[in-house]
mmCIF file of C-alpha atoms in Angstrom:
data_model
loop_
_atom_site.group_PDB
_atom_site.id
_atom_site.type_symbol
_atom_site.label_atom_id
_atom_site.label_comp_id
_atom_site.label_asym_id
_atom_site.label_seq_id
_atom_site.Cartn_x
_atom_site.Cartn_y
_atom_site.Cartn_z
ATOM 1 C CA MET B 1 -4.182 6.619 16.388
ATOM 2 C CA ALA B 2 -7.696 5.614 17.481
ATOM 3 C CA GLY B 3 -8.356 9.270 18.191
ATOM 4 C CA LEU B 4 -7.092 10.269 14.761
ATOM 5 C CA THR B 5 -9.275 7.683 13.061
ATOM 6 C CA ALA B 6 -12.330 8.891 14.965
ATOM 7 C CA ALA B 7 -11.557 12.438 13.902
ATOM 8 C CA VAL B 8 -11.764 11.667 10.185
ATOM 9 C CA THR B 9 -14.463 8.981 9.981
ATOM 10 C CA GLY B 10 -17.847 9.640 8.479
ATOM 11 C CA LEU B 11 -16.500 11.154 5.270
ATOM 12 C CA SER B 12 -18.434 9.075 2.775
ATOM 13 C CA ALA B 13 -18.983 10.347 -0.753
ATOM 14 C CA ASN B 14 -22.192 12.035 0.366
ATOM 15 C CA ALA B 15 -20.493 13.535 3.399
ATOM 16 C CA GLN B 16 -17.745 14.982 1.233
ATOM 17 C CA ALA B 17 -20.327 16.778 -0.872
ATOM 18 C CA GLU B 18 -21.771 18.574 2.131
ATOM 19 C CA PRO B 19 -20.631 22.109 2.966
ATOM 20 C CA ALA B 20 -18.350 22.547 5.951
ATOM 21 C CA ARG B 21 -20.182 22.856 9.238
ATOM 22 C CA SER B 22 -18.381 26.089 9.982
ATOM 23 C CA SER B 23 -16.405 28.570 7.926
ATOM 24 C CA ARG B 24 -14.331 29.475 10.956
ATOM 25 C CA GLY B 25 -10.770 28.252 10.552
ATOM 26 C CA ALA B 26 -11.161 27.500 6.835
ATOM 27 C CA VAL B 27 -7.886 26.663 5.118
ATOM 28 C CA ASP B 28 -7.130 28.554 1.918
ATOM 29 C CA THR B 29 -6.452 26.682 -1.279
ATOM 30 C CA GLN B 30 -2.853 27.878 -1.568
ATOM 31 C CA THR B 31 -1.994 26.442 1.859
ATOM 32 C CA VAL B 32 -3.469 23.087 0.915
ATOM 33 C CA THR B 33 -1.565 23.105 -2.385
ATOM 34 C CA GLU B 34 1.705 23.897 -0.625
ATOM 35 C CA LEU B 35 1.145 21.123 1.931
ATOM 36 C CA ARG B 36 0.523 18.602 -0.836
ATOM 37 C CA ALA B 37 3.666 19.761 -2.645
ATOM 38 C CA MET B 38 5.710 19.245 0.516
ATOM 39 C CA GLY B 39 4.191 15.805 0.911
ATOM 40 C CA ASP B 40 5.167 14.942 -2.655
ATOM 41 C CA SER B 41 8.762 15.953 -1.945
ATOM 42 C CA TYR B 42 8.890 13.892 1.259
ATOM 43 C CA ARG B 43 7.568 10.797 -0.489
ATOM 44 C CA ARG B 44 10.075 11.213 -3.306
ATOM 45 C CA SER B 45 12.901 11.798 -0.830
ATOM 46 C CA TYR B 46 12.400 8.339 0.671
ATOM 47 C CA LYS B 47 14.826 7.114 -1.962
ATOM 48 C CA SER B 48 17.741 8.856 -0.255
ATOM 49 C CA LEU B 49 16.966 10.396 3.156
ATOM 50 C CA PRO B 50 17.745 8.612 6.459
ATOM 51 C CA ALA B 51 14.702 7.010 8.051
ATOM 52 C CA ALA B 52 15.344 8.545 11.466
ATOM 53 C CA THR B 53 15.234 12.015 9.876
ATOM 54 C CA LEU B 54 12.254 11.521 7.570
ATOM 55 C CA ALA B 55 9.877 9.619 9.894
ATOM 56 C CA PRO B 56 9.398 12.450 12.433
ATOM 57 C CA ILE B 57 8.745 14.941 9.613
ATOM 58 C CA ALA B 58 6.022 12.731 8.144
ATOM 59 C CA ARG B 59 4.468 12.182 11.580
ATOM 60 C CA ASP B 60 4.477 15.949 12.187
ATOM 61 C CA HIS B 61 2.546 16.458 8.957
ATOM 62 C CA ILE B 62 -0.187 14.140 10.171
ATOM 63 C CA ASP B 63 -0.455 16.208 13.357
ATOM 64 C CA LEU B 64 -0.415 19.399 11.307
ATOM 65 C CA VAL B 65 -3.348 18.303 9.158
ATOM 66 C CA MET B 66 -5.294 17.267 12.254
ATOM 67 C CA SER B 67 -4.735 20.740 13.733
ATOM 68 C CA LEU B 68 -6.432 22.186 10.628
ATOM 69 C CA ARG B 69 -9.649 20.287 11.481
ATOM 70 C CA PRO B 70 -10.106 18.631 8.068
ATOM 71 C CA LYS B 71 -13.673 17.515 8.813
ATOM 72 C CA ASP B 72 -14.706 21.155 9.166
ATOM 73 C CA GLN B 73 -13.266 22.224 5.803
ATOM 74 C CA PRO B 74 -15.181 22.598 2.528
ATOM 75 C CA ALA B 75 -15.330 19.429 0.419
ATOM 76 C CA GLY B 76 -12.359 20.165 -1.877
ATOM 77 C CA PRO B 77 -9.771 21.173 0.730
ATOM 78 C CA ARG B 78 -11.051 18.490 3.084
ATOM 79 C CA ALA B 79 -10.453 15.662 0.611
ATOM 80 C CA SER B 80 -7.026 17.035 -0.316
ATOM 81 C CA LEU B 81 -5.955 17.398 3.320
ATOM 82 C CA LEU B 82 -7.076 13.882 4.130
ATOM 83 C CA ALA B 83 -5.263 12.496 1.085
ATOM 84 C CA HIS B 84 -2.099 14.235 2.259
ATOM 85 C CA MET B 85 -2.525 12.757 5.724
ATOM 86 C CA ALA B 86 -3.053 9.244 4.350
ATOM 87 C CA GLU B 87 0.040 9.550 2.142
ATOM 88 C CA MET B 88 2.100 10.636 5.154
ATOM 89 C CA ALA B 89 0.717 7.708 7.175
ATOM 90 C CA ALA B 90 1.806 5.337 4.400
ATOM 91 C CA LEU B 91 5.275 6.905 4.389
ATOM 92 C CA VAL B 92 5.597 6.592 8.174
ATOM 93 C CA ALA B 93 4.463 2.978 7.999
ATOM 94 C CA CYS B 94 7.052 2.192 5.325
ATOM 95 C CA LEU B 95 9.834 3.831 7.322
ATOM 96 C CA LEU B 96 8.848 2.071 10.539
ATOM 97 C CA SER B 97 8.485 -1.347 8.910
ATOM 98 C CA LEU B 98 11.369 -1.551 6.434
ATOM 99 C CA ASP B 99 13.845 0.849 8.017
ATOM 100 C CA LEU B 100 13.292 1.272 11.740
ATOM 101 C CA GLY B 101 12.153 -2.223 12.689
ATOM 102 C CA ASP B 102 8.866 -1.317 14.404
ATOM 103 C CA ASP B 103 6.276 -3.527 12.721
ATOM 104 C CA GLU B 104 3.667 -3.007 15.429
ATOM 105 C CA GLN B 105 3.557 0.766 15.035
ATOM 106 C CA ALA B 106 3.879 0.406 11.265
ATOM 107 C CA GLY B 107 0.684 -1.636 11.306
ATOM 108 C CA VAL B 108 -1.106 1.088 13.231
ATOM 109 C CA PHE B 109 -0.196 3.714 10.634
ATOM 110 C CA MET B 110 -1.126 1.363 7.789
ATOM 111 C CA ASP B 111 -4.551 0.787 9.329
ATOM 112 C CA PHE B 112 -5.049 4.511 9.803
ATOM 113 C CA GLY B 113 -3.928 5.424 6.287
ATOM 114 C CA TYR B 114 -6.072 2.711 4.738
ATOM 115 C CA ALA B 115 -9.134 3.855 6.699
ATOM 116 C CA VAL B 116 -8.668 7.410 5.435
ATOM 117 C CA ALA B 117 -8.075 6.175 1.872
ATOM 118 C CA LYS B 118 -11.355 4.274 1.994
ATOM 119 C CA GLU B 119 -13.178 7.274 3.439
ATOM 120 C CA ILE B 120 -12.068 9.512 0.562
ATOM 121 C CA ASP B 121 -12.376 6.691 -2.007
ATOM 122 C CA SER B 122 -8.755 6.855 -3.176
ATOM 123 C CA PRO B 123 -7.666 3.834 -5.257
ATOM 124 C CA GLU B 124 -4.154 5.334 -5.395
ATOM 125 C CA ILE B 125 -3.585 5.381 -1.641
ATOM 126 C CA SER B 126 -5.488 2.140 -1.024
ATOM 127 C CA ALA B 127 -3.237 0.364 -3.526
ATOM 128 C CA LEU B 128 -0.127 1.910 -1.976
ATOM 129 C CA ILE B 129 -0.985 0.730 1.528
ATOM 130 C CA LEU B 130 -2.070 -2.749 0.417
ATOM 131 C CA GLY B 131 1.259 -3.086 -1.389
ATOM 132 C CA GLY B 132 3.032 -2.091 1.806
ATOM 133 C CA ARG B 133 1.021 -4.710 3.665
ATOM 134 C CA ALA B 134 2.241 -7.304 1.175
ATOM 135 C CA PHE B 135 5.882 -6.561 1.972
ATOM 136 C CA SER B 136 5.236 -6.522 5.713
ATOM 137 C CA ALA B 137 3.459 -9.882 5.686
ATOM 138 C CA SER B 138 5.968 -11.586 3.402
ATOM 139 C CA TYR B 139 9.052 -10.305 5.218
ATOM 140 C CA ASN B 140 7.558 -11.459 8.518
ATOM 141 C CA GLY B 141 7.240 -15.040 7.319
ATOM 142 C CA ASP B 142 3.741 -15.147 5.817
ATOM 143 C CA PRO B 143 4.176 -15.298 2.020
ATOM 144 C CA ASP B 144 0.587 -16.431 1.431
ATOM 145 C CA SER B 145 -0.793 -13.301 3.077
ATOM 146 C CA GLY B 146 1.820 -11.278 1.225
ATOM 147 C CA LEU B 147 0.478 -12.545 -2.089
ATOM 148 C CA ASP B 148 -3.124 -11.908 -1.011
ATOM 149 C CA PHE B 149 -2.306 -8.301 -0.121
ATOM 150 C CA ALA B 150 -0.375 -7.806 -3.367
ATOM 151 C CA LEU B 151 -3.255 -9.064 -5.512
ATOM 152 C CA ALA B 152 -5.657 -6.841 -3.557
ATOM 153 C CA ALA B 153 -3.296 -3.927 -4.290
ATOM 154 C CA VAL B 154 -3.401 -4.739 -8.015
ATOM 155 C CA ASP B 155 -7.207 -4.842 -7.916
ATOM 156 C CA ALA B 156 -7.396 -1.546 -6.014
ATOM 157 C CA ALA B 157 -5.019 0.137 -8.465
ATOM 158 C CA GLU B 158 -7.047 -1.039 -11.450
ATOM 159 C CA ARG B 159 -10.085 0.758 -10.053
ATOM 160 C CA GLY B 160 -8.602 4.139 -10.928
ATOM 161 C CA ALA B 161 -5.034 4.595 -9.656
ATOM 162 C CA SER B 162 -2.272 6.182 -11.712
ATOM 163 C CA LYS B 163 -0.532 4.103 -14.366
ATOM 164 C CA ARG B 164 2.706 4.117 -12.384
ATOM 165 C CA MET B 165 0.866 2.851 -9.290
ATOM 166 C CA GLN B 166 -0.696 0.085 -11.364
ATOM 167 C CA ALA B 167 2.755 -0.843 -12.635
ATOM 168 C CA TRP B 168 4.238 -0.830 -9.108
ATOM 169 C CA THR B 169 1.517 -3.040 -7.660
ATOM 170 C CA ASN B 170 2.103 -5.559 -10.433
ATOM 171 C CA ALA B 171 5.822 -5.540 -9.616
ATOM 172 C CA VAL B 172 4.974 -6.147 -5.954
ATOM 173 C CA ALA B 173 2.783 -9.054 -7.041
ATOM 174 C CA SER B 174 5.674 -10.428 -9.116
ATOM 175 C CA GLU B 175 7.831 -10.557 -5.982
ATOM 176 C CA MET B 176 5.112 -12.264 -3.981
ATOM 177 C CA PHE B 177 4.552 -14.835 -6.725
ATOM 178 C CA ALA B 178 8.295 -15.495 -6.837
ATOM 179 C CA SER B 179 8.376 -15.946 -3.054
ATOM 180 C CA ALA B 180 5.586 -18.516 -3.469
ATOM 181 C CA GLY B 181 7.555 -20.331 -6.195
ATOM 182 C CA ASP B 182 5.081 -19.395 -8.941
ATOM 183 C CA GLU B 183 7.172 -18.536 -12.005
ATOM 184 C CA HIS B 184 4.173 -18.011 -14.296
ATOM 185 C CA GLY B 185 2.643 -15.518 -11.870
ATOM 186 C CA PHE B 186 5.974 -13.726 -11.524
ATOM 187 C CA ARG B 187 6.484 -13.444 -15.287
ATOM 188 C CA THR B 188 2.905 -12.371 -16.002
ATOM 189 C CA SER B 189 2.895 -9.676 -13.312
ATOM 190 C CA LEU B 190 6.286 -8.252 -14.245
ATOM 191 C CA ASP B 191 5.399 -8.176 -17.943
ATOM 192 C CA ARG B 192 2.246 -6.271 -17.044
ATOM 193 C CA ALA B 193 4.293 -3.775 -15.016
ATOM 194 C CA ARG B 194 6.657 -3.168 -17.922
ATOM 195 C CA THR B 195 3.800 -2.747 -20.379
ATOM 196 C CA LEU B 196 2.224 -0.114 -18.177
ATOM 197 C CA LEU B 197 5.523 1.739 -17.761
ATOM 198 C CA SER B 198 5.994 1.804 -21.522
ATOM 199 C CA GLY B 199 2.696 3.622 -22.031
ATOM 200 C CA THR B 200 1.539 7.170 -21.364
ATOM 201 C CA MET B 201 2.046 8.233 -17.760
ATOM 202 C CA ASP B 202 -0.187 10.420 -15.580
ATOM 203 C CA ASP B 203 2.411 11.209 -12.922
ATOM 204 C CA GLU B 204 0.524 14.188 -11.536
ATOM 205 C CA ARG B 205 -1.607 11.493 -9.858
ATOM 206 C CA TRP B 206 1.312 9.406 -8.521
ATOM 207 C CA GLY B 207 0.878 8.959 -4.777
ATOM 208 C CA GLY B 208 3.553 6.352 -4.257
ATOM 209 C CA ILE B 209 6.695 6.417 -2.163
ATOM 210 C CA ALA B 210 10.007 7.238 -3.876
ATOM 211 C CA TRP B 211 9.822 6.188 -7.529
ATOM 212 C CA PHE B 212 9.196 3.241 -9.811
ATOM 213 C CA ASP B 213 10.466 2.964 -13.381
ATOM 214 C CA LEU B 214 11.854 0.433 -15.840
ATOM 215 C CA SER B 215 15.243 0.303 -14.097
ATOM 216 C CA LYS B 216 13.510 -0.649 -10.862
ATOM 217 C CA ALA B 217 11.370 -3.194 -12.723
ATOM 218 C CA THR B 218 14.630 -4.782 -13.894
ATOM 219 C CA ALA B 219 15.803 -4.900 -10.277
ATOM 220 C CA TYR B 220 12.563 -6.657 -9.346
ATOM 221 C CA GLU B 221 13.200 -9.203 -12.095
ATOM 222 C CA GLY B 222 16.649 -10.040 -10.756
ATOM 223 C CA SER B 223 15.462 -10.197 -7.160
ATOM 224 C CA ASP B 224 12.492 -12.372 -8.142
ATOM 225 C CA LEU B 225 14.788 -14.801 -9.955
ATOM 226 C CA VAL B 226 16.942 -15.052 -6.825
ATOM 227 C CA ARG B 227 13.813 -15.970 -4.869
ATOM 228 C CA LEU B 228 13.196 -18.683 -7.460
ATOM 229 C CA ARG B 229 16.831 -19.836 -6.990
ATOM 230 C CA ARG B 230 17.682 -19.029 -10.604
ATOM 231 C CA TYR B 231 20.936 -17.426 -9.539
ATOM 232 C CA ASP B 232 22.897 -17.337 -12.797
ATOM 233 C CA GLU B 233 19.832 -16.121 -14.689
ATOM 234 C CA ALA B 234 19.363 -13.313 -12.147
ATOM 235 C CA MET B 235 22.844 -11.838 -12.613
ATOM 236 C CA PRO B 236 22.322 -9.920 -15.910
ATOM 237 C CA SER B 237 19.152 -8.228 -14.632
ATOM 238 C CA LEU B 238 20.835 -7.166 -11.395
ATOM 239 C CA ASP B 239 23.963 -5.987 -13.243
ATOM 240 C CA GLN B 240 21.750 -3.865 -15.483
ATOM 241 C CA ALA B 241 19.715 -2.495 -12.578
ATOM 242 C CA ILE B 242 22.801 -1.452 -10.614
ATOM 243 C CA ASP B 243 24.224 0.166 -13.739
ATOM 244 C CA ARG B 244 21.044 2.118 -14.521
ATOM 245 C CA LEU B 245 19.571 3.041 -11.136
ATOM 246 C CA PRO B 246 20.490 6.699 -10.456
ATOM 247 C CA GLY B 247 22.836 7.350 -7.565
ATOM 248 C CA GLU B 248 20.176 9.245 -5.614
ATOM 249 C CA MET B 249 17.968 6.121 -5.513
ATOM 250 C CA VAL B 250 19.953 4.876 -2.535
ATOM 251 C CA ARG B 251 17.385 2.437 -1.132
ATOM 252 C CA HIS B 252 16.719 0.958 -4.558
ATOM 253 C CA ARG B 253 20.439 0.446 -5.166
ATOM 254 C CA CYS B 254 20.779 -0.982 -1.667
ATOM 255 C CA SER B 255 18.175 -3.648 -2.479
ATOM 256 C CA ALA B 256 19.775 -4.396 -5.843
ATOM 257 C CA PHE B 257 23.216 -4.916 -4.294
ATOM 258 C CA ILE B 258 21.972 -7.342 -1.644
ATOM 259 C CA SER B 259 19.967 -9.222 -4.281
ATOM 260 C CA ARG B 260 23.082 -9.601 -6.426
ATOM 261 C CA ALA B 261 25.042 -10.662 -3.333
ATOM 262 C CA GLU B 262 22.449 -13.376 -2.723
ATOM 263 C CA ALA B 263 22.695 -14.442 -6.364
ATOM 264 C CA HIS B 264 26.491 -14.718 -6.102
ATOM 265 C CA ALA B 265 26.216 -16.672 -2.857
ATOM 266 C CA GLY B 266 23.693 -19.032 -4.411
ATOM 267 C CA ALA B 267 26.012 -19.559 -7.378
ATOM 268 C CA GLY B 268 28.965 -20.272 -5.083
ATOM 269 C CA ASN B 269 30.810 -16.989 -5.712
ATOM 270 C CA THR B 270 31.651 -16.146 -2.101
ATOM 271 C CA ASP B 271 34.088 -13.290 -2.700
ATOM 272 C CA GLN B 272 31.721 -11.517 -5.082
ATOM 273 C CA ALA B 273 28.851 -12.047 -2.658
ATOM 274 C CA CYS B 274 30.839 -10.414 0.133
ATOM 275 C CA GLY B 275 31.816 -7.516 -2.125
ATOM 276 C CA ASP B 276 28.204 -6.729 -3.017
ATOM 277 C CA ALA B 277 27.125 -7.171 0.607
ATOM 278 C CA HIS B 278 29.732 -4.574 1.609
ATOM 279 C CA HIS B 279 28.251 -2.158 -0.953
ATOM 280 C CA ALA B 280 24.773 -2.818 0.444
ATOM 281 C CA LEU B 281 25.921 -2.159 4.022
ATOM 282 C CA VAL B 282 27.484 1.178 3.056
ATOM 283 C CA LEU B 283 24.110 2.259 1.662
ATOM 284 C CA VAL B 284 22.285 0.840 4.688
ATOM 285 C CA GLY B 285 24.391 3.147 6.828
ATOM 286 C CA GLN B 286 23.197 6.119 4.784
ATOM 287 C CA VAL B 287 19.445 5.457 4.852
ATOM 288 C CA GLN B 288 18.993 2.957 7.746
ATOM 289 C CA HIS B 289 17.303 0.265 5.655
ATOM 290 C CA ARG B 290 16.937 -2.562 8.172
ATOM 291 C CA GLU B 291 15.354 -4.990 5.726
ATOM 292 C CA THR B 292 18.614 -5.019 3.775
ATOM 293 C CA LEU B 293 20.534 -5.434 7.033
ATOM 294 C CA ARG B 294 18.440 -8.515 7.783
ATOM 295 C CA ARG B 295 19.225 -9.959 4.373
ATOM 296 C CA VAL B 296 22.952 -9.280 4.765
ATOM 297 C CA SER B 297 22.809 -11.055 8.133
ATOM 298 C CA GLU B 298 21.242 -14.113 6.533
ATOM 299 C CA LEU B 299 23.800 -14.077 3.725
ATOM 300 C CA TYR B 300 26.671 -13.799 6.199
ATOM 301 C CA ARG B 301 25.501 -16.931 8.022
ATOM 302 C CA VAL B 302 25.636 -18.780 4.709
ATOM 303 C CA VAL B 303 29.094 -17.622 3.589
ATOM 304 C CA ARG B 304 30.941 -17.496 6.946
ATOM 305 C CA ALA B 305 31.650 -21.228 6.740
ATOM 306 C CA LYS B 306 34.303 -20.330 4.144
ATOM 307 C CA ASN B 307 36.236 -18.641 6.986
ATOM 308 C CA SER B 308 38.102 -16.374 4.583
ATOM 309 C CA ALA B 309 39.412 -12.854 4.954
ATOM 310 C CA GLU B 310 36.429 -11.649 2.896
ATOM 311 C CA THR B 311 33.834 -13.338 5.105
ATOM 312 C CA ARG B 312 35.505 -12.133 8.294
ATOM 313 C CA SER B 313 35.589 -8.582 6.952
ATOM 314 C CA LEU B 314 31.895 -8.809 6.115
ATOM 315 C CA GLY B 315 31.122 -9.969 9.640
ATOM 316 C CA GLU B 316 32.938 -6.979 11.106
ATOM 317 C CA HIS B 317 31.167 -4.572 8.739
ATOM 318 C CA LEU B 318 27.825 -6.121 9.653
ATOM 319 C CA ILE B 319 28.375 -5.548 13.385
ATOM 320 C CA GLU B 320 29.503 -1.958 12.794
ATOM 321 C CA THR B 321 26.413 -1.228 10.727
ATOM 322 C CA ARG B 322 24.092 -2.876 13.235
ATOM 323 C CA THR B 323 25.545 -0.723 16.018
ATOM 324 C CA MET B 324 25.130 2.402 13.894
ATOM 325 C CA LEU B 325 21.464 1.642 13.219
ATOM 326 C CA LYS B 326 20.775 0.887 16.857
ATOM 327 C CA THR B 327 22.086 4.323 17.766
ATOM 328 C CA ALA B 328 19.977 5.976 15.092
ATOM 329 C CA ARG B 329 16.847 4.130 16.215
ATOM 330 C CA SER B 330 17.270 5.173 19.834
ATOM 331 C CA ALA B 331 17.495 8.805 18.745
ATOM 332 C CA THR B 332 14.044 8.828 17.074
#
C-alpha cells in the first residue's frame, strides 16, 4: 500500500491541471466511464453480495487502475481514475472491517483511500472514509474517537459532497452520539439526515457504499434508541424499518434484526430476542457480516441464563454461523 500511495501522490489542484507527461498509454474516455460504472455497481452491491466474493473484485480494480498509470493520464481521466480507486479502497476497507474481521488491513485501505481523496480534493470520498473510520473506532471500543471521526465526516460532506452523503454522515453522527449517551446530539443529527433526504437529491454524485434512504434512517433511529437503553421506544422504529427495507438490502436488514433483538432482550422479551437473532444469523450467513455476528454473540451471553429451548437453539445457530464464516474467511 505504501507503493500505491507513492504512485499517486503529488496530484494537487495545480498538478491536476497540468497535461500528462506522456500521451503513450492514454486511457480513452469510454474506458474510464465504463470503469466508474462498474465501480458504482460494486458499491451498490455491498447491500447483498458476500464479502468474500466482493472484496477480491474491489482489490483487483485498485490494481487495474494502477496498471493504467493514472499519474500519466490527462487531467480529466486521471482524476476520474483516482476517484474510482479511492472508492474501491473504501469498499475494501468496509468489507475487511465489518465483514471479514481484519481491522489492521482495513486501516491500511482507509489510509490509502483517504490520501487519494485528499489529493483529488473529493469531499464525497473523504466524508465516506471518515464515516467508516467512525464505525471502526466505535466498534473497537473507542466511542470518543468514533464521534470525532463522525463529526469530521459531517464537516467534510458539508464542503461539497452529495446530499445523500451529507444525510448519511449525519446518521453516522447520530449513532456515535447515541453511543456516547448524548440524546440531544442523536436527535439533532438524525433530524438533519431526514431533512436532507426529504429534499432534492443529486444521486449522480453519490459515492457511498450500498444505499441510504429514509427507511435506513428509521433503522438508525431504532438502533440509536437501543444504544440509549430506550428499548420499548426503539421497537416501533425497528418494526417499521424491517417492514420497509427492501429484501435486497440484506446487510441493512441484518443490522435492523439484531438491533430489534437487542431491544427485545433489554425489555426482557427473551423468546422474541432469540427469534430476531435467528433472522439476523440467517442473513449473516448470506453476506458474512461479522459485526452482526459479534452483536449476536453478546446478546446470546445475556439471554443464555434463561436456559430455555430458544436460547439453546440460538447458541447452536451461532456456532454454525461462526464456523461458516471462518471457512469463508480462509478462502479469501
